[in-house]
PDB file of C-alpha atoms in Angstrom:
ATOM      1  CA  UNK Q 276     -27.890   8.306  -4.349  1.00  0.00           C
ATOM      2  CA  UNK Q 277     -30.113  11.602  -5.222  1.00  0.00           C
ATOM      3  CA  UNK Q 278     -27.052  13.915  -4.498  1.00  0.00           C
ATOM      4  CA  UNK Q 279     -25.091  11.582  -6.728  1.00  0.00           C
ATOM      5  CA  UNK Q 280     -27.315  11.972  -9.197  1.00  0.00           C
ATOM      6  CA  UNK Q 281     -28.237  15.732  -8.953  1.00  0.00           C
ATOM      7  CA  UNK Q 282     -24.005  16.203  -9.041  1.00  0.00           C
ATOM      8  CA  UNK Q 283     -24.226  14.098 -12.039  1.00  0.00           C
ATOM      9  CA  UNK Q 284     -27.122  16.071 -13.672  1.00  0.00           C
ATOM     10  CA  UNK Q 285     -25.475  19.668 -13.128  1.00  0.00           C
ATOM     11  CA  UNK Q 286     -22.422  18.366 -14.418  1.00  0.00           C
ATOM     12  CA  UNK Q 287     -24.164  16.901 -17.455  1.00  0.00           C
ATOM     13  CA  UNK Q 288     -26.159  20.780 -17.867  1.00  0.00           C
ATOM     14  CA  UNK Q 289     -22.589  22.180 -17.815  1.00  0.00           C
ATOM     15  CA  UNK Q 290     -20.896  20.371 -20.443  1.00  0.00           C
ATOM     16  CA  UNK Q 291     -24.029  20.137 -22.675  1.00  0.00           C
ATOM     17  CA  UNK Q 292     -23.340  23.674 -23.404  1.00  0.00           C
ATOM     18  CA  UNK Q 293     -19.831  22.599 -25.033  1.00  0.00           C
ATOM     19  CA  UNK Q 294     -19.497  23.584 -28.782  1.00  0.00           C
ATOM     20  CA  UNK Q 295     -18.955  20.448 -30.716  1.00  0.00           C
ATOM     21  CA  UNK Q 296     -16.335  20.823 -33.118  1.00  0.00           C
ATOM     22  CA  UNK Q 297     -15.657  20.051 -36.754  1.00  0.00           C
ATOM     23  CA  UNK Q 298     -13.092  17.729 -38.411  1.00  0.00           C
ATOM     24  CA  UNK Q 299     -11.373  20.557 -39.543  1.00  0.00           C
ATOM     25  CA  UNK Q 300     -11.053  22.238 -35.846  1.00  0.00           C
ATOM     26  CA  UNK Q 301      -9.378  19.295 -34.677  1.00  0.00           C
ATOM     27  CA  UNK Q 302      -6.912  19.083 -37.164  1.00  0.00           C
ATOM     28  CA  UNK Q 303      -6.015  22.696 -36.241  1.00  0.00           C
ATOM     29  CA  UNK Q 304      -6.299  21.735 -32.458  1.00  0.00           C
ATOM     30  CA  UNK Q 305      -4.113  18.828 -32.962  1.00  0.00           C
ATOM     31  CA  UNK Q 306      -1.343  21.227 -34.247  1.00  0.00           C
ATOM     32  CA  UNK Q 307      -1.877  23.606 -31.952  1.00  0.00           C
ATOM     33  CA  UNK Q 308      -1.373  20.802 -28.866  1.00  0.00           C
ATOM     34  CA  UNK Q 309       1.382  19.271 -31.056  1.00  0.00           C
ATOM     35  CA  UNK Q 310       3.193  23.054 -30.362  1.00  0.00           C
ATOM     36  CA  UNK Q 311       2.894  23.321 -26.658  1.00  0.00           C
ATOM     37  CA  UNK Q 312      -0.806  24.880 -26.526  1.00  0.00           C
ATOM     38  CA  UNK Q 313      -2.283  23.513 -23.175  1.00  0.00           C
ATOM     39  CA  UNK Q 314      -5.428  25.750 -24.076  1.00  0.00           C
ATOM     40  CA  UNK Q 315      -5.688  23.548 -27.184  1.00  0.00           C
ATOM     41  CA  UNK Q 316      -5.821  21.130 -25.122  1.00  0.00           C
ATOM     42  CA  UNK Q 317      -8.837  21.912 -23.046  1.00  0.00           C
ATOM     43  CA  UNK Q 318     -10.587  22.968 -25.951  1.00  0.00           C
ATOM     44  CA  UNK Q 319     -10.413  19.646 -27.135  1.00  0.00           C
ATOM     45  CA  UNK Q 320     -11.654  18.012 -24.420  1.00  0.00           C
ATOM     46  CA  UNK Q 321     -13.914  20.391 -23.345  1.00  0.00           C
ATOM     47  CA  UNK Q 322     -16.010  20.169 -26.679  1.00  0.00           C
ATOM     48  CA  UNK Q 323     -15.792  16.329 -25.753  1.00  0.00           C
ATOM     49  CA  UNK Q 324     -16.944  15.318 -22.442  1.00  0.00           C
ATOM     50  CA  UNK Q 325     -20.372  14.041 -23.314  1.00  0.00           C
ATOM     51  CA  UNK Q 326     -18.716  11.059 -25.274  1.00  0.00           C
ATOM     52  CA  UNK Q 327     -16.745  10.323 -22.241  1.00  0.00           C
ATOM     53  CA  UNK Q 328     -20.270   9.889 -20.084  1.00  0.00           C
ATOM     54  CA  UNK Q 329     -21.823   7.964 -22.980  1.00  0.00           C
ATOM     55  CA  UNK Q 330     -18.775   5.382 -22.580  1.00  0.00           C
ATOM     56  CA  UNK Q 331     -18.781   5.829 -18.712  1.00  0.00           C
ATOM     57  CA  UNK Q 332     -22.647   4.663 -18.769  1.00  0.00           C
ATOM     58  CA  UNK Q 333     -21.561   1.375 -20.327  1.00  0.00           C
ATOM     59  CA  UNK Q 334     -19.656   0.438 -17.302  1.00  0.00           C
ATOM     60  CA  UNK Q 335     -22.639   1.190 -14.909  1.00  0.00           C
ATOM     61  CA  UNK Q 336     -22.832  -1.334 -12.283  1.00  0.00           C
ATOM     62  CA  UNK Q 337     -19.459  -2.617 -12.073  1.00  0.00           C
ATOM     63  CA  UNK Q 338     -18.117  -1.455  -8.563  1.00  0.00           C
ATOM     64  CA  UNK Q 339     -17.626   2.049  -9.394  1.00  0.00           C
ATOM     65  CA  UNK Q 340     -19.688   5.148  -9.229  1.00  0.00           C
ATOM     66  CA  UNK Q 341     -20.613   6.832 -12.716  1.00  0.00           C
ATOM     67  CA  UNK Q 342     -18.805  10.080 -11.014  1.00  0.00           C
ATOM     68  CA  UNK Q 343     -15.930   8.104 -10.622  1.00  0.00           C
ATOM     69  CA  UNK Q 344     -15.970   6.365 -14.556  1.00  0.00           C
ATOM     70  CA  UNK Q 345     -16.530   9.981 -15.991  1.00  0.00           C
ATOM     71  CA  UNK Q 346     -13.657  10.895 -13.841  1.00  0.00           C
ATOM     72  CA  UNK Q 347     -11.271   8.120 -15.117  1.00  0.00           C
ATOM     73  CA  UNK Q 348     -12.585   8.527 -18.743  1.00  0.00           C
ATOM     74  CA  UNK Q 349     -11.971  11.940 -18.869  1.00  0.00           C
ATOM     75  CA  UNK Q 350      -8.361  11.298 -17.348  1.00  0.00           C
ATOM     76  CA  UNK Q 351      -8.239   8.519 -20.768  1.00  0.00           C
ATOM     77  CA  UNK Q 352      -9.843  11.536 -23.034  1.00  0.00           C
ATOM     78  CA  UNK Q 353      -6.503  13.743 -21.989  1.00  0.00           C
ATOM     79  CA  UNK Q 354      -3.877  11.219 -22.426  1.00  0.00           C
ATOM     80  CA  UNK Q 355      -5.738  10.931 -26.127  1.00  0.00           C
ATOM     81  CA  UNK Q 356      -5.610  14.830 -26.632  1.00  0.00           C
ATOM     82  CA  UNK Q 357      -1.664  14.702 -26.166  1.00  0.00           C
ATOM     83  CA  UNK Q 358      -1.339  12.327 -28.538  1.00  0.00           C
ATOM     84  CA  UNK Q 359      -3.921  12.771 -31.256  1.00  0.00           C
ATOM     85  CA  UNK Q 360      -2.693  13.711 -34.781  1.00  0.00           C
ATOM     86  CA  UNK Q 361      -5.493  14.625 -36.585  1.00  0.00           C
ATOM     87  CA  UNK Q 362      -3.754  13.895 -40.177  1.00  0.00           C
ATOM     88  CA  UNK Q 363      -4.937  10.532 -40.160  1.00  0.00           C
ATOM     89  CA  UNK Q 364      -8.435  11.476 -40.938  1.00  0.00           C
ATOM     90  CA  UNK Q 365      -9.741   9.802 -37.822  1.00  0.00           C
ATOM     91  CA  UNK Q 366     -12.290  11.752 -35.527  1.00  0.00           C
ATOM     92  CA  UNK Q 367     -10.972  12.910 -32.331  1.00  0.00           C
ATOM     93  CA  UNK Q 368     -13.683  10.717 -30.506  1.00  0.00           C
ATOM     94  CA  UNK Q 369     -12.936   7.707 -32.650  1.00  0.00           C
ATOM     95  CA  UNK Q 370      -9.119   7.897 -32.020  1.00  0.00           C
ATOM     96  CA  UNK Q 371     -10.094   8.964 -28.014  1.00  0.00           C
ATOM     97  CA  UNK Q 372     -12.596   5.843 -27.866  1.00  0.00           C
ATOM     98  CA  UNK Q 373      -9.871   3.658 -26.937  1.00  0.00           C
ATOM     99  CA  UNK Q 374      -7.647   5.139 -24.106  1.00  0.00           C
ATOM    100  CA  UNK Q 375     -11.206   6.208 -22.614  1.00  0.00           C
ATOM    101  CA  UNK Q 376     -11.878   2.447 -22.144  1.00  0.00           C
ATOM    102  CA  UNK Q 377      -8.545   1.753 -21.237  1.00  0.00           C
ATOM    103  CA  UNK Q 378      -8.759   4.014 -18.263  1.00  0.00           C
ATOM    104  CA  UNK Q 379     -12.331   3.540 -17.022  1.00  0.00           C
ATOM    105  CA  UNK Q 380     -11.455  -0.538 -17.221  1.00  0.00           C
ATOM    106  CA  UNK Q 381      -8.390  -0.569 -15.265  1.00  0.00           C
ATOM    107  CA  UNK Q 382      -9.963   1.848 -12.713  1.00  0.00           C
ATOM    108  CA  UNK Q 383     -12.810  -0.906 -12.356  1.00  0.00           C
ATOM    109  CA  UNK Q 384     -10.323  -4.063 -12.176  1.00  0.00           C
ATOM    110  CA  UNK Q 385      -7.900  -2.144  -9.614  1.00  0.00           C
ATOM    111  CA  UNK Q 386     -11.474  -1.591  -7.720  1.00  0.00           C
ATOM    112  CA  UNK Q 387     -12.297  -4.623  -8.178  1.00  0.00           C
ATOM    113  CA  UNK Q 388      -9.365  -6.232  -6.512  1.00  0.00           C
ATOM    114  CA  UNK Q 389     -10.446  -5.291  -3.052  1.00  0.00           C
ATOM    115  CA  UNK Q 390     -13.353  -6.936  -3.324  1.00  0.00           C
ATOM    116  CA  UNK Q 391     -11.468 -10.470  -4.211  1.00  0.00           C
ATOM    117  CA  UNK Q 392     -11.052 -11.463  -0.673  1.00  0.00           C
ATOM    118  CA  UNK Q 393     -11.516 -15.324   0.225  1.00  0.00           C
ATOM    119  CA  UNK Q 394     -14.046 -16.176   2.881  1.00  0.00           C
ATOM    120  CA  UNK Q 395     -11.765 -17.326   5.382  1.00  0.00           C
ATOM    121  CA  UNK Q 396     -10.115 -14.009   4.980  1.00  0.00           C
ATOM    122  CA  UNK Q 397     -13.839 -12.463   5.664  1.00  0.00           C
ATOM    123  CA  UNK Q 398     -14.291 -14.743   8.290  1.00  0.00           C
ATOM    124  CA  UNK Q 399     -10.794 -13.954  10.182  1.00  0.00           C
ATOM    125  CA  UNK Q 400     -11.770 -10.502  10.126  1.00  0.00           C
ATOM    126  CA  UNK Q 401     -14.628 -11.033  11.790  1.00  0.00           C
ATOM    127  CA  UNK Q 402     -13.330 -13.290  14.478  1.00  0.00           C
ATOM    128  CA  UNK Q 403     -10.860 -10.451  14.952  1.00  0.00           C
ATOM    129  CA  UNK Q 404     -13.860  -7.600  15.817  1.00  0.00           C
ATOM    130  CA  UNK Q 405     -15.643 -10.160  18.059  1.00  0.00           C
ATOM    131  CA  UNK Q 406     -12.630 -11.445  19.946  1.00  0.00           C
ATOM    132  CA  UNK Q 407     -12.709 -14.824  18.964  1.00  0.00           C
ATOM    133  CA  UNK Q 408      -9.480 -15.927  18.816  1.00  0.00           C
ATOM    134  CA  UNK Q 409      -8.240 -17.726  15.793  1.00  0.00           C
ATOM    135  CA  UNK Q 410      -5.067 -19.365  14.592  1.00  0.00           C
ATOM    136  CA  UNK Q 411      -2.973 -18.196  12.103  1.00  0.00           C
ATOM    137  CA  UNK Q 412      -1.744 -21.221  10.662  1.00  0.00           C
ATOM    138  CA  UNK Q 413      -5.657 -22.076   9.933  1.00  0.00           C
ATOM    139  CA  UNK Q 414      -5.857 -23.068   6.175  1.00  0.00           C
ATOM    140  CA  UNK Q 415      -7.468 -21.136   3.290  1.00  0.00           C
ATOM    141  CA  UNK Q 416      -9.718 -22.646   0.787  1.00  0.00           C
ATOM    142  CA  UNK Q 417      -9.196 -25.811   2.173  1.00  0.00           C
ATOM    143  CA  UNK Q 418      -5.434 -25.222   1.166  1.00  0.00           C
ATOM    144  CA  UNK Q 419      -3.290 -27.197   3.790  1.00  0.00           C
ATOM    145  CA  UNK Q 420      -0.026 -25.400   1.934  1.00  0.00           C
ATOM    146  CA  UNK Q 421      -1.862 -21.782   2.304  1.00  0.00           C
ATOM    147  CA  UNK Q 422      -2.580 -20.547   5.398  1.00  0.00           C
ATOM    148  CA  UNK Q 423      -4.322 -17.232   6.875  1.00  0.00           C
ATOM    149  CA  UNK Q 424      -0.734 -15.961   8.273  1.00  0.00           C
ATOM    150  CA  UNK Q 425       0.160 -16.182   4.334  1.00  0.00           C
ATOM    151  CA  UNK Q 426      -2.694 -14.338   3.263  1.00  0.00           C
ATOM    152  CA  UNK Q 427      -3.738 -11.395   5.534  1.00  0.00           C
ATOM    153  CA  UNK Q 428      -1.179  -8.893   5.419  1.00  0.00           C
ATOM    154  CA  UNK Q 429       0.618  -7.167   7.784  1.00  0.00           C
ATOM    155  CA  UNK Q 430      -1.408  -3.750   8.271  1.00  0.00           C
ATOM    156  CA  UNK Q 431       1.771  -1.647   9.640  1.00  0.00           C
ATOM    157  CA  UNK Q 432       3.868  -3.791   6.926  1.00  0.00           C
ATOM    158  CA  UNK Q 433       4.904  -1.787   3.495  1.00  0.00           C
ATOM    159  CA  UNK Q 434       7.322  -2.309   1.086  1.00  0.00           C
ATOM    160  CA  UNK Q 435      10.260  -0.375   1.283  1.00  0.00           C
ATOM    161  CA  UNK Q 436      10.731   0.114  -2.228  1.00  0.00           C
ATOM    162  CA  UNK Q 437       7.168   1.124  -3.021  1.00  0.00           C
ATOM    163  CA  UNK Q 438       7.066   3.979  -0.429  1.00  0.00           C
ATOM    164  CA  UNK Q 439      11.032   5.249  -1.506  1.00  0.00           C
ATOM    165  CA  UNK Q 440       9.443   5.794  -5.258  1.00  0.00           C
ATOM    166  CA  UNK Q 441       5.964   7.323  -3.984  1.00  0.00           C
ATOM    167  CA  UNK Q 442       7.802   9.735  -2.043  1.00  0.00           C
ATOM    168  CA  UNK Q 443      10.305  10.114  -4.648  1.00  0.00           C
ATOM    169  CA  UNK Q 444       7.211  11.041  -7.433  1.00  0.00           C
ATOM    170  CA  UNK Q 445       5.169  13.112  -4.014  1.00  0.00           C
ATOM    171  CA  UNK Q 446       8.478  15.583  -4.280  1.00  0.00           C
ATOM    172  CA  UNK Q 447       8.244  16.041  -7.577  1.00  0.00           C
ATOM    173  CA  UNK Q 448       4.821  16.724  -7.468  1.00  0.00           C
ATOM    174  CA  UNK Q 449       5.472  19.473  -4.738  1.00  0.00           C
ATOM    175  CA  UNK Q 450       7.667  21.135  -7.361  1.00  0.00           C
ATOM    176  CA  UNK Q 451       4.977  21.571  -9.498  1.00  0.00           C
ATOM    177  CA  UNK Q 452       2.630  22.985  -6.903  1.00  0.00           C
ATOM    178  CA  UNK Q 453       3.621  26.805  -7.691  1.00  0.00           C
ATOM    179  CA  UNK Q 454       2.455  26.112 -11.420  1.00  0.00           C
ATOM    180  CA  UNK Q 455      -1.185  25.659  -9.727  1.00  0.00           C
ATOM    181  CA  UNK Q 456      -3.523  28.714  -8.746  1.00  0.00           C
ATOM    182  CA  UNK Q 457      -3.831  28.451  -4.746  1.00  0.00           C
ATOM    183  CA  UNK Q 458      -7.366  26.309  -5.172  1.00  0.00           C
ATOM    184  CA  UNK Q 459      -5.691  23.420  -7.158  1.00  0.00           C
ATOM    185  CA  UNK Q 460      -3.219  23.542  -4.968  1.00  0.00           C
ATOM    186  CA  UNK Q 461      -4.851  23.182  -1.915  1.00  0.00           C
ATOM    187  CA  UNK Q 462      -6.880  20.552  -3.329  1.00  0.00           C
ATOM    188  CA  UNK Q 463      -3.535  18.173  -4.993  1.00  0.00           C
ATOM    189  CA  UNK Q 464      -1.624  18.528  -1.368  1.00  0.00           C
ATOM    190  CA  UNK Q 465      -5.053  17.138   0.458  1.00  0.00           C
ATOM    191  CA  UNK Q 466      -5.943  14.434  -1.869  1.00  0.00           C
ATOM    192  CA  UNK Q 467      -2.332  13.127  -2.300  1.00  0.00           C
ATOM    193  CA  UNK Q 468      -1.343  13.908   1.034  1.00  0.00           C
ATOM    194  CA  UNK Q 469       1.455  16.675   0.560  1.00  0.00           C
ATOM    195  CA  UNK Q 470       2.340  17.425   4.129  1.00  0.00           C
ATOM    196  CA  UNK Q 471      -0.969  16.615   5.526  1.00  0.00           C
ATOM    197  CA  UNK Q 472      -3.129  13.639   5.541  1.00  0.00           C
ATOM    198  CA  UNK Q 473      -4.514  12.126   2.405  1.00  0.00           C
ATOM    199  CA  UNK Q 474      -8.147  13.067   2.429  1.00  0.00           C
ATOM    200  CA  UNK Q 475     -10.966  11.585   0.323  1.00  0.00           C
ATOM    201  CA  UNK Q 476     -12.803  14.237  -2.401  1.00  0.00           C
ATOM    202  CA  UNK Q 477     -15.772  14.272  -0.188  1.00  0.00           C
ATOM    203  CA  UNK Q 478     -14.167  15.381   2.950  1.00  0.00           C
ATOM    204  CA  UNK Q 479     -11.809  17.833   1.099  1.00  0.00           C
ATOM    205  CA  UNK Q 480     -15.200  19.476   0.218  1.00  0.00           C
ATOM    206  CA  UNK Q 481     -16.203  19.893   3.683  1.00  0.00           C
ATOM    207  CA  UNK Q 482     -12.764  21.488   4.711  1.00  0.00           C
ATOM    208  CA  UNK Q 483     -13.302  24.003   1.688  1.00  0.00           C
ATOM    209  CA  UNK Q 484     -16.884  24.338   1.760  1.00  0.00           C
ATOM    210  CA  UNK Q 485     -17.128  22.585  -2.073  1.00  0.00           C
ATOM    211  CA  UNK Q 486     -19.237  19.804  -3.528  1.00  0.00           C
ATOM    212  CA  UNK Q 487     -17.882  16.331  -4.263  1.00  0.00           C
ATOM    213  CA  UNK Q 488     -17.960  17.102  -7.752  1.00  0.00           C
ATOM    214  CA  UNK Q 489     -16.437  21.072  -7.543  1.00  0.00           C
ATOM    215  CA  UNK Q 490     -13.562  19.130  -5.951  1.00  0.00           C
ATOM    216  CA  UNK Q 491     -13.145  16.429  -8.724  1.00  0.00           C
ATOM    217  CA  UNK Q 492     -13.324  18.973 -11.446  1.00  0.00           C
ATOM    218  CA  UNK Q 493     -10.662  21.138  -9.447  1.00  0.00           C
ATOM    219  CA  UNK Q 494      -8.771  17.878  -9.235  1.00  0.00           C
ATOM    220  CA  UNK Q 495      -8.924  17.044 -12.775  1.00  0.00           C
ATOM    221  CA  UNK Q 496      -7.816  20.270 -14.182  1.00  0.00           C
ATOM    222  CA  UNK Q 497      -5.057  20.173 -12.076  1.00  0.00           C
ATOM    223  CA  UNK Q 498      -3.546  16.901 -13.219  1.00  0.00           C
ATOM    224  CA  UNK Q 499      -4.041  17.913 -16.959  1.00  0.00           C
ATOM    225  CA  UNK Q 500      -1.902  20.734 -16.033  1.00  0.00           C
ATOM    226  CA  UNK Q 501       0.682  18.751 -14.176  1.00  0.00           C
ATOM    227  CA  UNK Q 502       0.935  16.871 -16.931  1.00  0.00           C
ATOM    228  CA  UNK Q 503       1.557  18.909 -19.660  1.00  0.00           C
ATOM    229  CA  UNK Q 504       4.214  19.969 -17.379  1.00  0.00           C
ATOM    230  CA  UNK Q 505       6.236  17.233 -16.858  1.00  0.00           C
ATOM    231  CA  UNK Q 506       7.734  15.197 -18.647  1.00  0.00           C
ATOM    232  CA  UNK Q 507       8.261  12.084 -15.617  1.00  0.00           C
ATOM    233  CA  UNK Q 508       5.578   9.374 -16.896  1.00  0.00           C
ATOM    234  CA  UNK Q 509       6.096   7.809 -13.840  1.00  0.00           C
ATOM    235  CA  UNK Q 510       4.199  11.157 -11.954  1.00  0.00           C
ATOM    236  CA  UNK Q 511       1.504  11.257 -14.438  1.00  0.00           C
ATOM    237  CA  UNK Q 512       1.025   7.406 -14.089  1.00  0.00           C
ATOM    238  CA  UNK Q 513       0.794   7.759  -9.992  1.00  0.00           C
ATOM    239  CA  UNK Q 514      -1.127  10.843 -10.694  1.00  0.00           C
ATOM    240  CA  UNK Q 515      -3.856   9.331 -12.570  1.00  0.00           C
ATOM    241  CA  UNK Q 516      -4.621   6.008 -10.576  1.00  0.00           C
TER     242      UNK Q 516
END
């Protein structure tokens, strides 16, 4: 919890220093992004990275660590950037407000989700580590038409379909790998598992000799440039969940 929130402090130091920007900026950002600029981009959201903590700290205490809602919200904050005008007299933060939530939310209810597990499912899965042997046609929830065979899935089991389109959106991410300096690189093929096993941010810092939240940042920047890059929404969704 104290490294969590030392990571969280340092990153809070670093973006503090961020030049806020006037309404006027913007509006000459928003062309600029509106041309091709990525550097536009990151300007943008550079100068606005303490609204996305503000917003994350409103979410505190809902299954997911305030790293992890920054993260999300600043993945939100970039899918705003690429889309803001900046004629309509709006504020970049006010237009940004929205997608923000919209990404730190779903990234709580997808969370969220594997926490939703009935008791019987709980209790199967204990039976299993202690040996005990139970049946699978045992009801759930006192369900006589749902039973524990229905509910606990097959762990070697996957949907066809579902693994044809990730590996159909991993190859074109491996495509894109030679737009990345060799740091970003290394870090996209580890946490999505190009070629090697899919690692988790903390133990890609450990191979690389990073913090958690050195990798994340690496991470980050690399999707924003992946996708201003492509134009396959299907990538950037996979990308960003």
């Amino acid at each position: 919890m104290d490294k969590d929130k030392n990571s969280l402090s340092a990153y809070l130091n670093e973006i503090g220093k961020e030049k806020h920007l006037t309404a006027e900026e913007e509006r000459e950002l928003a062309e600029r992004i509106h041309k091709g600029d990525s550097r536009a981009i990151d300007k943008l959201t550079q100068a606005n990275l303490t609204f996305v903590v503000s917003m994350a700290r409103q979410y505190k205490d809902r299954g997911l660590a305030m790293e992890d809602l920054v993260s999300e919200g600043n993945i939100g904050m970039l899918q705003a950037a690429t889309r803001f005008d900046g004629r309509e007299g709006k504020r970049f933060v006010t237009f940004a407000a929205p997608y923000i939530r919209e990404a730190i939310e779903k990234a709580i209810d997808q969370q969220s989700l594997l926490y939703r597990v009935p008791k019987d499912v709980m209790d199967a899965a204990r039976a299993r580590q202690i040996g005990r042997p139970l049946s699978i046609d045992a009801p759930v929830g006192g369900s006589a038409e749902l039973s524990l065979g229905r509910v606990i899935p097959d762990k070697n089991a996957s949907h066809p379909d579902e693994n044809l389109y990730d590996g159909l959106l991993k190859d074109e991410l491996v495509k894109l790998l030679d737009q990345l300096d060799s740091r970003e690189r290394e870090v996209v093929q580890r946490f999505y598992g190009l070629g090697v096993a899919s690692l988790t941010m903390a133990e890609i810092g450990k191979e690389l000799g990073l913090k958690r939240e050195r990798v994340r940042q690496i991470r980050d920047k690399a999707v924003r440039h992946i996708c201003r890059l492509t134009h396959n929404s299907g990538l950037k969704t996979y990308l960003q969940r």
